[in-house]
Amino acid sequence: MGAIRGAIFDLDGVLVDTARYHYLAWKRLAGELHIDFTSEDNERLKGVSRVRSLEIILELGGKTLAEEDKARAAEKKNGWYLEYIQGITPNELLPEVVPLLTYLRKHGVKLSLGSASKNAAAILDKLAISPLFDAVVHGGHVSKAKPDPEIFLAAAEALGIPPAQCVVFEDASAGVEAGKNAGMTVIGVGDPAVLTQADMVIKNFAELSFPLVIEEPSPPDFVLTATGGNKDDAELNGSKFLLGNGYVGYRGTLEEYGKESQVAVTVAGLYDKAGDAWREPVNAPNGFYTVVSAGGEVLNASEHAPARHQQTLDMRRAVHGRESVFKTHANEIRVRSERFLSLDDVHLMAMKYQFTAARAETLVIRTGVDGEVWDINGPHLVEFHAPPARDRIVVNARTNEGHRLTVVETIDIDFGTQRVVAEGKTVMREITIDAEPGREYTFFKFVSLFTSNDVQSPESAAVDHSAAASRRGYRALYLRHAQAWEARWSRSDVVVGGDPEGQFALRYSIYQLYLVAPVHTDKLSIPARGLSGQTYKGAIFWDTEMFMLPFFLYTNPALAKNLVKYRCHTLGGARRKAAEYGYRGAYYAWESQETGDDACTHFNVTDVFTGRPMRTYFRDKQVHISADVVYGIWQYTLITGDDSVLFEGGAEVILECARFFYSYAYFKQGKNRFEVLDVTGPDEYHERVNNNAFTNAAVKYSLDTAVRVLELLHSKDDRYYNALIDRIGIRDELAAIREMSEGLYVPAPDPKTLVIEQFDGYERLEELTLQELKSRIKNPNEYLGGGCGLATTTKIIKQADVAVMLHVFKNDHSHEVKRANWEYYEPRTEHGSSLSACIYALVAADIGKSDWAYGYFMKTATVDLSGDYKRFVGTLYIGGTHPAANGGAWMSAVLGFGGLSSDGDVLKIKPSLPPRWSSISYRVSFRGQDYRVEASHGEVKITASPDNTTAARLEVAGKPLQIAPGKSETVRW
């Protein structure tokens, strides 16, 4: 992309809203002419000359005027307009105008006005921004109206900048078209549905990333870098440098890599079962495949080690980059690439590929669609078909279950000779070029992906889509994608003072959460390994509600709603599972795919010594999953203040889960209480236990929530309430649910030690240290749980269990109880799950021991960066990314160190910063209102967004507050 050196601004609707003054003047004139003129009619006048505007009004009224009468009428309108704008002041500048103009000038960009209004210069004077402009071009300087490009070309000439290096800001479709006709980048200001030709559209400059306008790179603290190009790093870097947009994930492998290097283009929500193997996500053919050959040497970094190599991930804009220098027997070839999966259009993937030869040589580039995909339990794609096409590559495939998938690749290239070669499942272009020494060659690839889950005809949709992307061009596609990511960061970034390493790891965690969130649908959720491949069958676990949802609840409620709605859509699967085991209600899948049916098998682990599958009880006994679902739905309702989800299926889910728990529970006559027996809690090393503390507490929360939901429905919409309970036939069970809610046993702290027993009989297990347990391990991949695992008969636990209860239900337990249980259970925790460390961080921060918490925060936040995690359980590969740990990192930082919490009525902030952090700053959304929190040791400043509509109830370090929109308040203690 060429650097932007000039910026040209329209006036009305871009810098200031004088359109209303124009409208009033035109409406007054139309009234004199006895012509009806509405605000909708006025839209046709935007960006149009005064004379043409008058002609449009006359056409609307079916009238004509002589030329001299037209001139007088236009002059009369202008006089009224000038009269109206006499009172205009700098206060009427649109948001962020002056900061943008100042920023651009500071970075050497020349500025011009390009407005059809002949009064433009006078208006700039009244707005006190004339000194910021290097040129003013208005309707009096040109003879042709927009969409003719004359006015913008004249502005570029006045600045002395080539049109290709200018950016135009326009609010009218005619102006956007004029800018495109001038060969300029165009940023639309207004409605994307209207400004369809713009390269990028923003509501106002407050939404705009200023650095993006001039194509400044992202700050270094947003860029992940790796050097060396060791082929052994392919598995880790594939996860580490992952790209995603919620619809598809693309592992961070190099363009020349194939399935042996674990290249994966993983499609969200498309699952398949091959034979008797596990059902898992489908990996699509790779449309980015590209490799250069020089003198017969194939420049594949996995086989031909580069002399120099760097791989980058721009987390701020979700762009993968690489630069490799290969030395051959006769030459030195430099390869550079940049690729992204569009957030603006989730079916689109785009890449820029560049290469340079140090000496003249004939090079061959093979680029196309590689259908030889990596599968764990495949193959999943059958019946490949590649219809011949002159200007594109089309690859169709069908899955074993009958789903259809199409990948279409279009290329923008202006050099070399091409031929298309189809070999089995792979279709490649062979591009031959006599490369000139030192010249960099560039081409662009546009890849479209559709499945029969999306449209009836994936092939026709993908063909049209790829062609449209090619016409729009890489630059425009990149801008729209990058701006969408910039918008995410503007609402979700967390800024940490004094800890660059922790800051980077936290931002990486936020990036990983966003790239897997389903922006395009509420019928999918986030799998346990995100979109990094097929691990864990691409299934959704309890991880989503308990570890990822909080981030979205407080930063992006719309995405949070998508996640909870997924559970509403999959209620049918939960009912089927409950019925399978002989229960009523909804027993949610431990490993949930698109239908909600449980993908978890009875034999999840293989014994490394015998090679035999081991019976596990994850599927059968982890009943807390239904409580986790209830927790997520109710938390959404409380934190966002949006109870619509209850009327869209959420209430039904909550009631069916309560029904399941009543069906599952056991009433113990001798103790006059309900108990929850034969379960597995978060600690999977101890299966089939009785009265797991977390499970019982979560079940009680579910029952209590069901009672509250019944009351809410009854009070808000009694008709809906009665229709729902009659439709699901639960009326006769409501009293029993209330009875169990009041009588359920939840393990309490021991009066002497304050320790809560994790489950009945835990204290009778063997006491030993974690080091002693590890000394008994004979195979590094052996499973420590199950029927005969080393940890099963000991007090060593896989992950936080009681500690989860102390975090989730923090208001139910005292400071002393939390501390006693932290100190008791943490030394006995193996942290065999990436979900564990963050919980100990959260509880430690809650009790004011942020110094204890910091190490667990860093362990959580760096798990995907360091690769310090288990790749195998038994013989089962479990590699990939860890979005739950990423969510845990955010929770540790914001809910823990930032001290954020809420019961739904009051937003509470009580920071507990670790010693090495000087400050933390984050944004939070609460019940539809947005706030900026800036905390240091002993001080918190809260700023309410000027767009807020009310003042929510806040509490900072125990002090009640209500802050008016646009105002700030500081609390010290």
CSV table of C-alpha atoms in Angstrom, one decimal, residues 278 280 376-377 529 534-537 541 591 600-601 603-608 612-614 616 618 684 779-783 798 869-880:
chain,number,residue,atom,x,y,z
A,278,TRP,CA,-14.7,-39.2,16.8
A,280,GLU,CA,-14.9,-33.3,14.8
A,376,ILE,CA,-7.0,-35.9,13.4
A,377,ASN,CA,-9.9,-38.3,12.8
A,529,ARG,CA,-9.5,-25.1,21.7
A,534,GLN,CA,-9.9,-30.3,15.7
A,535,THR,CA,-8.7,-31.0,19.2
A,536,TYR,CA,-11.4,-31.9,21.7
A,537,LYS,CA,-13.7,-32.5,18.8
A,541,PHE,CA,-17.4,-27.1,27.4
A,591,GLU,CA,-18.8,-31.8,24.9
A,600,CYS,CA,-18.1,-36.9,24.7
A,601,THR,CA,-17.5,-40.6,24.6
A,603,PHE,CA,-13.6,-43.8,26.6
A,604,ASN,CA,-11.7,-40.5,26.3
A,605,VAL,CA,-8.2,-41.6,27.4
A,606,THR,CA,-6.0,-44.4,26.3
A,607,ASP,CA,-3.7,-46.2,28.8
A,608,VAL,CA,-0.2,-45.5,27.8
A,612,ARG,CA,-6.4,-49.9,26.0
A,613,PRO,CA,-9.1,-47.2,26.2
A,614,MET,CA,-9.9,-46.2,29.7
A,616,THR,CA,-14.0,-42.1,32.1
A,618,PHE,CA,-16.9,-36.9,32.1
A,684,GLU,CA,-11.6,-34.8,37.0
A,779,ASN,CA,5.3,-42.2,31.7
A,780,PRO,CA,5.1,-38.4,31.2
A,781,ASN,CA,1.8,-38.9,29.3
A,782,GLU,CA,0.1,-41.2,31.7
A,783,TYR,CA,-3.3,-40.1,32.9
A,798,LYS,CA,-6.2,-31.9,38.9
A,869,TYR,CA,0.9,-27.0,28.4
A,870,LYS,CA,0.1,-30.7,28.0
A,871,ARG,CA,0.1,-31.9,24.4
A,872,PHE,CA,-1.1,-35.3,25.3
A,873,VAL,CA,-3.4,-37.1,27.8
A,874,GLY,CA,-2.5,-40.7,27.4
A,875,THR,CA,-2.1,-41.0,23.7
A,876,LEU,CA,-4.7,-38.3,23.0
A,877,TYR,CA,-3.4,-35.1,21.3
A,878,ILE,CA,-4.9,-32.0,23.1
A,879,GLY,CA,-2.7,-29.2,21.6
A,880,GLY,CA,-4.0,-25.9,20.3
